[in-house]
Amino acid sequence: MITDCQYKDSFEAKWPLIQPILSKLLNQDPVKKYEWFNLFSDVHTMCLWDDDCVPKLKQELQTNIIDFITSIQDQIKSHEDDQALLRAYISSWSKFLDQSNYLPHPFSSMEATNTKINSSSSLSSSNQRRVPDSHVRKLMLDAWHNSIFSLIKQRLQTGVMKIIYSERIGEPFDSQLVIGIRESFVNLSSDPNDRLKIYKENFEKAYVNSLIEFYNKNALEFITNNGIISYLTYADNKLKEEEKRAIKYLETGKGSNSLELHRQACIDVLITKYQDLIYAECKNLIQNNDIKNLKYMFELMDRIPNVDPLLTDLETYIISEGLRVLRANFETIIMDSEKYVEQLLDLFNKFTKLVEDAFNGDPRFMTSRDKAFKSIVNDTSIFQMDLPGTNQKGKPESRCPELLANYCDMLLRRNQSKKLTEEEIKEKLSNVVTLLKYVQNKDVFMKYHKAHLTRRLILEISNDQEMEEQTVMMLKEIGMPPEYINKLSQMFKDIKVSEDINEKFKQVARNNLHNVNLADIINIKILNAGAWSRSSDKIAVTLPPELEDYIPEVEKFYKNEHSGRKLTWHHLMSNGVINFNTQNGKFELEVTTFQMTVLFAWTNRASEKISYESLKLATELPDNELRRTLWQLVAYQKLKHQVLCYSPQVKQPKDFDENTLFWINQDFCIVRNNKAQYRGKLNLIGRLQLTTDKNREEENQEIMFLRAERTKEAIVKILKMRKRVSLAQLQTELIELLKNMFLPSKKLVKETIEWLIENKYMERDEASINTFVYST
């Protein structure tokens, strides 16, 4: 039995009141405020008291919504023109979307009741349960989809793609129509698990397909008519256009990957499809320094991404161009380390600018630049040196490290760098260090740099002591071996300590020597053999009497100061200043000790001619040293008038015989600015000789000896740490340890391994011949 109260709140009683207001809402007719409030109240009361109202209410809602959609269906479909159809659809859809957003609110009580019924039969946890979407909204969207959208979606898509096509070819277009249709596709799905399902299956797919179809035709036509170089600009512009267009027309919200799909489609149809044609032009563009088109090419190919062919072409160009320039300037730079280094720096800066401008300074291209430039620096086809004792015929080494060391010497010498400011010298030294990073065999640089430093410190011709020490710190920063850096630092300390010892000796010598003035004009340098590591060979020579008397006094003083230490005299490395008087003038000559000894042979007989044999007896110099010293005095390249004259004339010092006569050139003068000067100071030392012919070969071999020793040390170090190591791993770690000095050859590694096995430092593993075990 149903009471009157219950009947008042039943579906049958309330629906006649609800339906008119629902019709007004669907048709967007005006609804009074009390009607709106009554709608909420009636739905709530009905759902509260009538347990069976929800299914009935849903059914009636569906019927009314479908009736409404049917009423506007014919109105939309009646438009023949595509754009008129799009406008009518967007207008109706926009209104309907608004309705679907506010219409569910009055029926929220029905949603709550429905949720309560469903949740009472579910045992799933609350954190896993998904709050259901509005049934009314779903009902509305599904009805629209089934009654209107599914019937005309193809016309909608076709109309939109025509508008986009018009935009691509530059014709008038209405972008709002595209956006409106896109919004319809995005919001139409009622699937809570995939809100963009309808959009993805229709709009997104059609958009990407139209893109591919358009450029499959137009890109090929452009290449055919304009060529691949012009296509680079075309493709770059189109990619940027399509990117902006996609942001405007495609869905970019959460859960959409439309932009990525679109980007990949653009890359495939505009770049990947023609990549072989594009790669084929890279070599010519680099050679022509076509920065603009190289930049386009890089930006295009980096989208694939596959720039490996570009990297290969860049490396090939840098190597070929670098070697071509060096060969073209061979005559100039072979004799001048400054021009050689500056040429290398010009090339380095040129290639760096190419990478920065054309490839945006991309690290991959910088690495290729480094790899190629390293090949130039270490190339042996132009500048090469042979190291005796290498036992590697046909494998000479680059002279680059030697020339870099010569250039450093030029910068750091006082009289050579007087035209440069301190900042300019620092900049040039920094440039040398930059080039040195690419040198493979840095141990050769170490040898020559140390020799030059020795000359500068002994001859006291360093431009700036602080600059010398800063140079050592630069070398330390690029990874030069610590023991090498320590030896250079020790050389500076030795010079300072030697100055103190020299001052003490002068004080003692003034009291003990008969010739007091001699103590003031002679300086001694007592240096640590471990740091300076000069040859211990003692060259026989008869010194001037003043110097011969001076030596015992020095040795006696030093023995008193440091008992147990032994002094070894290196006259080869000594030098001095003598007064040289001729009939025409008086000169001060800076000479080596050997030159001084030869010139002192004319003491008290300045006008006589002395034979080679007599000079040999007077000086006691070895034959090779005497010939070289005499040649410096009779054929010094920088002099127009030589210190000594000789007869008969010869082309080289080895042609001197026992009867060759030498005499003082009484017409000697210094020529400056094409004017003869009969007074002045002249340096005849030039490049101070640090070794004899006999041990110069030994010093060259020392490089190879040190390489062998360092390789032994490195292998033992690796084995101590690893205990057990394969040949491949050993070679890899060995190169890593030694790369800042030199790269050991396979032959050197093999010989060193055999030596270490023979001397019980390591042994081969019994199970594998290419595995080594440390012997404790």
mmCIF file of C-alpha atoms in Angstrom, residues 32-285:
data_model
loop_
_atom_site.group_PDB
_atom_site.id
_atom_site.type_symbol
_atom_site.label_atom_id
_atom_site.label_comp_id
_atom_site.label_asym_id
_atom_site.label_seq_id
_atom_site.Cartn_x
_atom_site.Cartn_y
_atom_site.Cartn_z
ATOM 1 C CA LYS A 32 13.804 30.933 -13.526
ATOM 2 C CA LYS A 33 15.719 30.718 -10.312
ATOM 3 C CA TYR A 34 12.979 28.964 -8.386
ATOM 4 C CA GLU A 35 12.645 26.427 -11.222
ATOM 5 C CA TRP A 36 16.372 25.710 -10.984
ATOM 6 C CA PHE A 37 16.169 25.261 -7.218
ATOM 7 C CA ASN A 38 13.002 23.136 -7.496
ATOM 8 C CA LEU A 39 14.797 20.852 -9.992
ATOM 9 C CA PHE A 40 17.501 20.122 -7.435
ATOM 10 C CA SER A 41 14.935 19.600 -4.696
ATOM 11 C CA ASP A 42 12.619 17.339 -6.709
ATOM 12 C CA VAL A 43 15.465 15.076 -7.915
ATOM 13 C CA HIS A 44 16.892 14.831 -4.425
ATOM 14 C CA THR A 45 13.514 14.068 -2.795
ATOM 15 C CA MET A 46 12.640 11.510 -5.432
ATOM 16 C CA CYS A 47 15.968 9.686 -5.102
ATOM 17 C CA LEU A 48 15.685 9.788 -1.314
ATOM 18 C CA TRP A 49 12.164 8.251 -1.036
ATOM 19 C CA ASP A 50 11.738 6.226 -4.220
ATOM 20 C CA ASP A 51 14.230 3.354 -4.366
ATOM 21 C CA ASP A 52 13.187 2.445 -7.914
ATOM 22 C CA CYS A 53 13.479 5.933 -9.429
ATOM 23 C CA VAL A 54 17.087 5.818 -10.679
ATOM 24 C CA PRO A 55 16.573 3.382 -13.633
ATOM 25 C CA LYS A 56 13.412 5.184 -14.624
ATOM 26 C CA LEU A 57 15.107 8.579 -14.393
ATOM 27 C CA LYS A 58 18.026 7.394 -16.524
ATOM 28 C CA GLN A 59 15.698 6.072 -19.174
ATOM 29 C CA GLU A 60 13.709 9.295 -19.377
ATOM 30 C CA LEU A 61 16.908 11.388 -19.487
ATOM 31 C CA GLN A 62 18.251 9.296 -22.359
ATOM 32 C CA THR A 63 14.993 9.625 -24.278
ATOM 33 C CA ASN A 64 14.862 13.411 -23.842
ATOM 34 C CA ILE A 65 18.537 13.890 -24.728
ATOM 35 C CA ILE A 66 18.281 11.770 -27.878
ATOM 36 C CA ASP A 67 15.115 13.602 -28.889
ATOM 37 C CA PHE A 68 16.924 16.913 -28.487
ATOM 38 C CA ILE A 69 19.988 15.770 -30.489
ATOM 39 C CA THR A 70 17.732 14.388 -33.203
ATOM 40 C CA SER A 71 16.076 17.771 -33.445
ATOM 41 C CA ILE A 72 19.369 19.479 -34.361
ATOM 42 C CA GLN A 73 20.806 16.601 -36.393
ATOM 43 C CA ASP A 74 19.082 17.492 -39.623
ATOM 44 C CA GLN A 75 19.941 21.145 -39.160
ATOM 45 C CA ILE A 76 23.686 20.331 -39.079
ATOM 46 C CA LYS A 77 23.664 17.769 -41.872
ATOM 47 C CA SER A 78 21.711 20.044 -44.179
ATOM 48 C CA HIS A 79 24.843 22.120 -45.012
ATOM 49 C CA GLU A 80 26.499 21.073 -48.283
ATOM 50 C CA ASP A 81 29.478 23.407 -48.028
ATOM 51 C CA ASP A 82 32.300 21.960 -45.895
ATOM 52 C CA GLN A 83 33.072 25.151 -43.991
ATOM 53 C CA ALA A 84 29.339 25.863 -43.425
ATOM 54 C CA LEU A 85 29.022 22.359 -42.015
ATOM 55 C CA LEU A 86 32.019 22.924 -39.740
ATOM 56 C CA ARG A 87 30.595 26.210 -38.452
ATOM 57 C CA ALA A 88 27.150 24.710 -37.801
ATOM 58 C CA TYR A 89 28.671 21.695 -36.075
ATOM 59 C CA ILE A 90 30.995 23.781 -33.904
ATOM 60 C CA SER A 91 28.141 26.119 -32.932
ATOM 61 C CA SER A 92 25.835 23.259 -31.923
ATOM 62 C CA TRP A 93 28.616 21.303 -30.272
ATOM 63 C CA SER A 94 29.776 24.272 -28.194
ATOM 64 C CA LYS A 95 26.269 24.745 -26.823
ATOM 65 C CA PHE A 96 25.867 21.051 -26.201
ATOM 66 C CA LEU A 97 29.234 20.857 -24.448
ATOM 67 C CA ASP A 98 28.117 23.646 -22.121
ATOM 68 C CA GLN A 99 24.911 21.714 -21.454
ATOM 69 C CA SER A 100 26.886 18.553 -20.686
ATOM 70 C CA ASN A 101 28.873 20.493 -18.110
ATOM 71 C CA TYR A 102 26.020 22.035 -16.109
ATOM 72 C CA LEU A 103 23.102 19.648 -16.691
ATOM 73 C CA PRO A 104 24.554 16.828 -14.493
ATOM 74 C CA HIS A 105 24.512 19.102 -11.418
ATOM 75 C CA PRO A 106 20.765 18.903 -10.634
ATOM 76 C CA PHE A 107 20.952 15.123 -11.010
ATOM 77 C CA SER A 108 23.909 14.688 -8.673
ATOM 78 C CA SER A 109 21.609 12.968 -6.130
ATOM 79 C CA MET A 110 20.978 10.262 -8.685
ATOM 80 C CA GLU A 111 24.738 9.874 -9.145
ATOM 81 C CA ALA A 112 25.244 9.582 -5.370
ATOM 82 C CA THR A 113 22.516 6.972 -5.063
ATOM 83 C CA ASN A 114 23.951 5.024 -7.959
ATOM 84 C CA THR A 115 27.446 5.150 -6.466
ATOM 85 C CA LYS A 116 26.164 3.957 -3.096
ATOM 86 C CA ILE A 117 24.430 0.979 -4.725
ATOM 87 C CA ASN A 118 27.510 0.051 -6.719
ATOM 88 C CA SER A 119 29.942 0.468 -3.825
ATOM 89 C CA SER A 120 27.844 -1.703 -1.502
ATOM 90 C CA SER A 121 28.423 -4.665 -3.793
ATOM 91 C CA SER A 122 32.154 -4.022 -4.233
ATOM 92 C CA LEU A 123 34.920 -5.268 -1.940
ATOM 93 C CA SER A 124 37.757 -3.355 -3.601
ATOM 94 C CA SER A 125 39.776 -0.946 -1.486
ATOM 95 C CA SER A 126 38.926 2.736 -1.574
ATOM 96 C CA ASN A 127 42.332 3.790 -2.835
ATOM 97 C CA GLN A 128 41.968 1.533 -5.866
ATOM 98 C CA ARG A 129 38.278 2.394 -6.588
ATOM 99 C CA ARG A 130 37.794 5.026 -9.294
ATOM 100 C CA VAL A 131 35.122 7.686 -8.640
ATOM 101 C CA PRO A 132 32.642 7.248 -11.488
ATOM 102 C CA ASP A 133 32.074 10.106 -13.903
ATOM 103 C CA SER A 134 28.686 11.750 -14.245
ATOM 104 C CA HIS A 135 26.215 9.332 -15.813
ATOM 105 C CA VAL A 136 24.280 12.243 -17.263
ATOM 106 C CA ARG A 137 27.363 13.655 -18.985
ATOM 107 C CA LYS A 138 28.344 10.231 -20.325
ATOM 108 C CA LEU A 139 24.807 9.746 -21.536
ATOM 109 C CA MET A 140 24.906 13.070 -23.354
ATOM 110 C CA LEU A 141 28.326 12.488 -24.963
ATOM 111 C CA ASP A 142 27.459 8.983 -26.100
ATOM 112 C CA ALA A 143 24.172 10.162 -27.558
ATOM 113 C CA TRP A 144 25.935 12.959 -29.470
ATOM 114 C CA HIS A 145 28.568 10.534 -30.729
ATOM 115 C CA ASN A 146 26.037 7.958 -31.941
ATOM 116 C CA SER A 147 23.456 10.341 -33.320
ATOM 117 C CA ILE A 148 25.553 13.044 -34.975
ATOM 118 C CA PHE A 149 29.333 12.592 -34.815
ATOM 119 C CA SER A 150 29.562 9.057 -36.155
ATOM 120 C CA LEU A 151 27.469 10.063 -39.154
ATOM 121 C CA ILE A 152 29.466 13.117 -40.239
ATOM 122 C CA LYS A 153 32.949 12.628 -38.719
ATOM 123 C CA GLN A 154 34.463 11.843 -42.124
ATOM 124 C CA ARG A 155 33.089 15.095 -43.555
ATOM 125 C CA LEU A 156 34.381 16.939 -40.498
ATOM 126 C CA GLN A 157 37.861 15.481 -40.871
ATOM 127 C CA THR A 158 37.939 16.105 -44.605
ATOM 128 C CA GLY A 159 36.847 19.707 -44.154
ATOM 129 C CA VAL A 160 39.471 20.342 -41.509
ATOM 130 C CA MET A 161 42.267 18.788 -43.571
ATOM 131 C CA LYS A 162 41.267 20.979 -46.527
ATOM 132 C CA ILE A 163 41.657 24.056 -44.347
ATOM 133 C CA ILE A 164 45.108 22.870 -43.185
ATOM 134 C CA TYR A 165 46.061 22.151 -46.796
ATOM 135 C CA SER A 166 45.046 25.696 -47.738
ATOM 136 C CA GLU A 167 47.207 27.017 -44.944
ATOM 137 C CA ARG A 168 50.210 24.956 -46.123
ATOM 138 C CA ILE A 169 49.964 26.281 -49.699
ATOM 139 C CA GLY A 170 49.413 29.861 -48.613
ATOM 140 C CA GLU A 171 45.700 30.245 -49.359
ATOM 141 C CA PRO A 172 43.175 31.952 -47.009
ATOM 142 C CA PHE A 173 42.085 29.791 -44.086
ATOM 143 C CA ASP A 174 40.079 29.914 -40.859
ATOM 144 C CA SER A 175 42.136 28.369 -38.077
ATOM 145 C CA GLN A 176 39.266 28.656 -35.571
ATOM 146 C CA LEU A 177 37.321 26.017 -37.458
ATOM 147 C CA VAL A 178 40.211 23.560 -37.071
ATOM 148 C CA ILE A 179 40.566 24.361 -33.381
ATOM 149 C CA GLY A 180 36.815 24.035 -32.817
ATOM 150 C CA ILE A 181 36.650 20.615 -34.460
ATOM 151 C CA ARG A 182 39.755 19.515 -32.586
ATOM 152 C CA GLU A 183 38.103 20.463 -29.286
ATOM 153 C CA SER A 184 35.065 18.407 -30.250
ATOM 154 C CA PHE A 185 37.204 15.314 -30.897
ATOM 155 C CA VAL A 186 39.077 15.841 -27.640
ATOM 156 C CA ASN A 187 36.037 16.261 -25.402
ATOM 157 C CA LEU A 188 33.692 13.740 -27.019
ATOM 158 C CA SER A 189 35.115 10.565 -25.483
ATOM 159 C CA SER A 190 33.222 9.289 -22.440
ATOM 160 C CA ASP A 191 35.771 6.537 -21.728
ATOM 161 C CA PRO A 192 37.280 7.380 -18.306
ATOM 162 C CA ASN A 193 40.385 5.303 -19.102
ATOM 163 C CA ASP A 194 41.170 7.078 -22.357
ATOM 164 C CA ARG A 195 39.779 10.569 -22.616
ATOM 165 C CA LEU A 196 41.528 11.103 -25.966
ATOM 166 C CA LYS A 197 40.488 7.884 -27.657
ATOM 167 C CA ILE A 198 38.198 9.479 -30.262
ATOM 168 C CA TYR A 199 40.712 12.285 -30.898
ATOM 169 C CA LYS A 200 43.619 9.865 -31.416
ATOM 170 C CA GLU A 201 41.730 7.464 -33.668
ATOM 171 C CA ASN A 202 40.361 10.202 -35.882
ATOM 172 C CA PHE A 203 41.732 13.739 -35.765
ATOM 173 C CA GLU A 204 45.330 12.927 -34.817
ATOM 174 C CA LYS A 205 45.616 10.105 -37.324
ATOM 175 C CA ALA A 206 44.081 12.161 -40.148
ATOM 176 C CA TYR A 207 46.344 15.135 -39.351
ATOM 177 C CA VAL A 208 49.560 13.058 -39.496
ATOM 178 C CA ASN A 209 48.456 11.237 -42.659
ATOM 179 C CA SER A 210 47.672 14.503 -44.423
ATOM 180 C CA LEU A 211 51.083 15.831 -43.436
ATOM 181 C CA ILE A 212 52.860 12.796 -44.900
ATOM 182 C CA GLU A 213 50.795 12.882 -48.081
ATOM 183 C CA PHE A 214 51.438 16.594 -48.600
ATOM 184 C CA TYR A 215 55.216 16.474 -48.214
ATOM 185 C CA ASN A 216 55.678 13.193 -50.056
ATOM 186 C CA LYS A 217 54.573 15.148 -53.116
ATOM 187 C CA ASN A 218 55.769 18.694 -52.432
ATOM 188 C CA ALA A 219 59.200 17.927 -50.976
ATOM 189 C CA LEU A 220 60.149 15.767 -53.942
ATOM 190 C CA GLU A 221 58.909 18.427 -56.370
ATOM 191 C CA PHE A 222 60.996 21.076 -54.600
ATOM 192 C CA ILE A 223 64.179 18.962 -54.761
ATOM 193 C CA THR A 224 63.594 18.234 -58.452
ATOM 194 C CA ASN A 225 63.102 21.903 -59.302
ATOM 195 C CA ASN A 226 65.586 23.569 -56.937
ATOM 196 C CA GLY A 227 68.225 21.028 -55.884
ATOM 197 C CA ILE A 228 69.187 19.552 -52.528
ATOM 198 C CA ILE A 229 71.111 22.615 -51.271
ATOM 199 C CA SER A 230 68.051 24.862 -51.544
ATOM 200 C CA TYR A 231 66.034 22.058 -50.012
ATOM 201 C CA LEU A 232 67.998 22.449 -46.761
ATOM 202 C CA THR A 233 66.455 25.871 -46.217
ATOM 203 C CA TYR A 234 63.064 24.647 -47.415
ATOM 204 C CA ALA A 235 63.058 21.689 -45.020
ATOM 205 C CA ASP A 236 64.207 23.814 -42.090
ATOM 206 C CA ASN A 237 61.482 26.395 -42.715
ATOM 207 C CA LYS A 238 58.809 23.737 -43.161
ATOM 208 C CA LEU A 239 59.812 21.980 -39.964
ATOM 209 C CA LYS A 240 59.478 25.224 -38.049
ATOM 210 C CA GLU A 241 56.164 26.010 -39.707
ATOM 211 C CA GLU A 242 54.775 22.570 -38.959
ATOM 212 C CA GLU A 243 55.945 22.773 -35.366
ATOM 213 C CA LYS A 244 54.020 26.014 -34.845
ATOM 214 C CA ARG A 245 51.015 24.618 -36.687
ATOM 215 C CA ALA A 246 51.019 21.460 -34.591
ATOM 216 C CA ILE A 247 51.123 23.428 -31.348
ATOM 217 C CA LYS A 248 48.100 25.399 -32.577
ATOM 218 C CA TYR A 249 46.015 22.514 -33.907
ATOM 219 C CA LEU A 250 46.992 19.372 -32.006
ATOM 220 C CA GLU A 251 46.132 18.457 -28.449
ATOM 221 C CA THR A 252 49.005 19.265 -26.078
ATOM 222 C CA GLY A 253 47.412 18.405 -22.748
ATOM 223 C CA LYS A 254 48.161 15.587 -20.360
ATOM 224 C CA GLY A 255 48.060 12.119 -21.885
ATOM 225 C CA SER A 256 48.590 13.338 -25.461
ATOM 226 C CA ASN A 257 51.751 12.532 -27.433
ATOM 227 C CA SER A 258 50.475 14.165 -30.616
ATOM 228 C CA LEU A 259 53.388 16.592 -30.860
ATOM 229 C CA GLU A 260 55.935 13.785 -30.673
ATOM 230 C CA LEU A 261 54.088 11.731 -33.314
ATOM 231 C CA HIS A 262 53.859 14.800 -35.500
ATOM 232 C CA ARG A 263 57.547 15.648 -34.989
ATOM 233 C CA GLN A 264 58.610 12.132 -35.962
ATOM 234 C CA ALA A 265 56.376 12.184 -39.047
ATOM 235 C CA CYS A 266 57.948 15.503 -40.126
ATOM 236 C CA ILE A 267 61.448 14.092 -39.641
ATOM 237 C CA ASP A 268 60.626 10.954 -41.610
ATOM 238 C CA VAL A 269 59.001 12.697 -44.564
ATOM 239 C CA LEU A 270 61.276 15.767 -44.753
ATOM 240 C CA ILE A 271 64.681 14.466 -43.602
ATOM 241 C CA THR A 272 65.073 10.711 -43.281
ATOM 242 C CA LYS A 273 63.626 10.082 -46.718
ATOM 243 C CA TYR A 274 66.289 12.283 -48.356
ATOM 244 C CA GLN A 275 69.176 11.796 -45.923
ATOM 245 C CA ASP A 276 71.496 10.176 -48.489
ATOM 246 C CA LEU A 277 71.104 13.139 -50.828
ATOM 247 C CA ILE A 278 71.761 15.534 -47.958
ATOM 248 C CA TYR A 279 74.843 13.665 -46.705
ATOM 249 C CA ALA A 280 76.316 13.673 -50.211
ATOM 250 C CA GLU A 281 76.525 17.498 -50.143
ATOM 251 C CA CYS A 282 78.268 17.799 -46.781
ATOM 252 C CA LYS A 283 81.818 17.456 -48.123
ATOM 253 C CA ASN A 284 81.386 20.269 -50.658
ATOM 254 C CA LEU A 285 79.714 22.562 -48.139
#
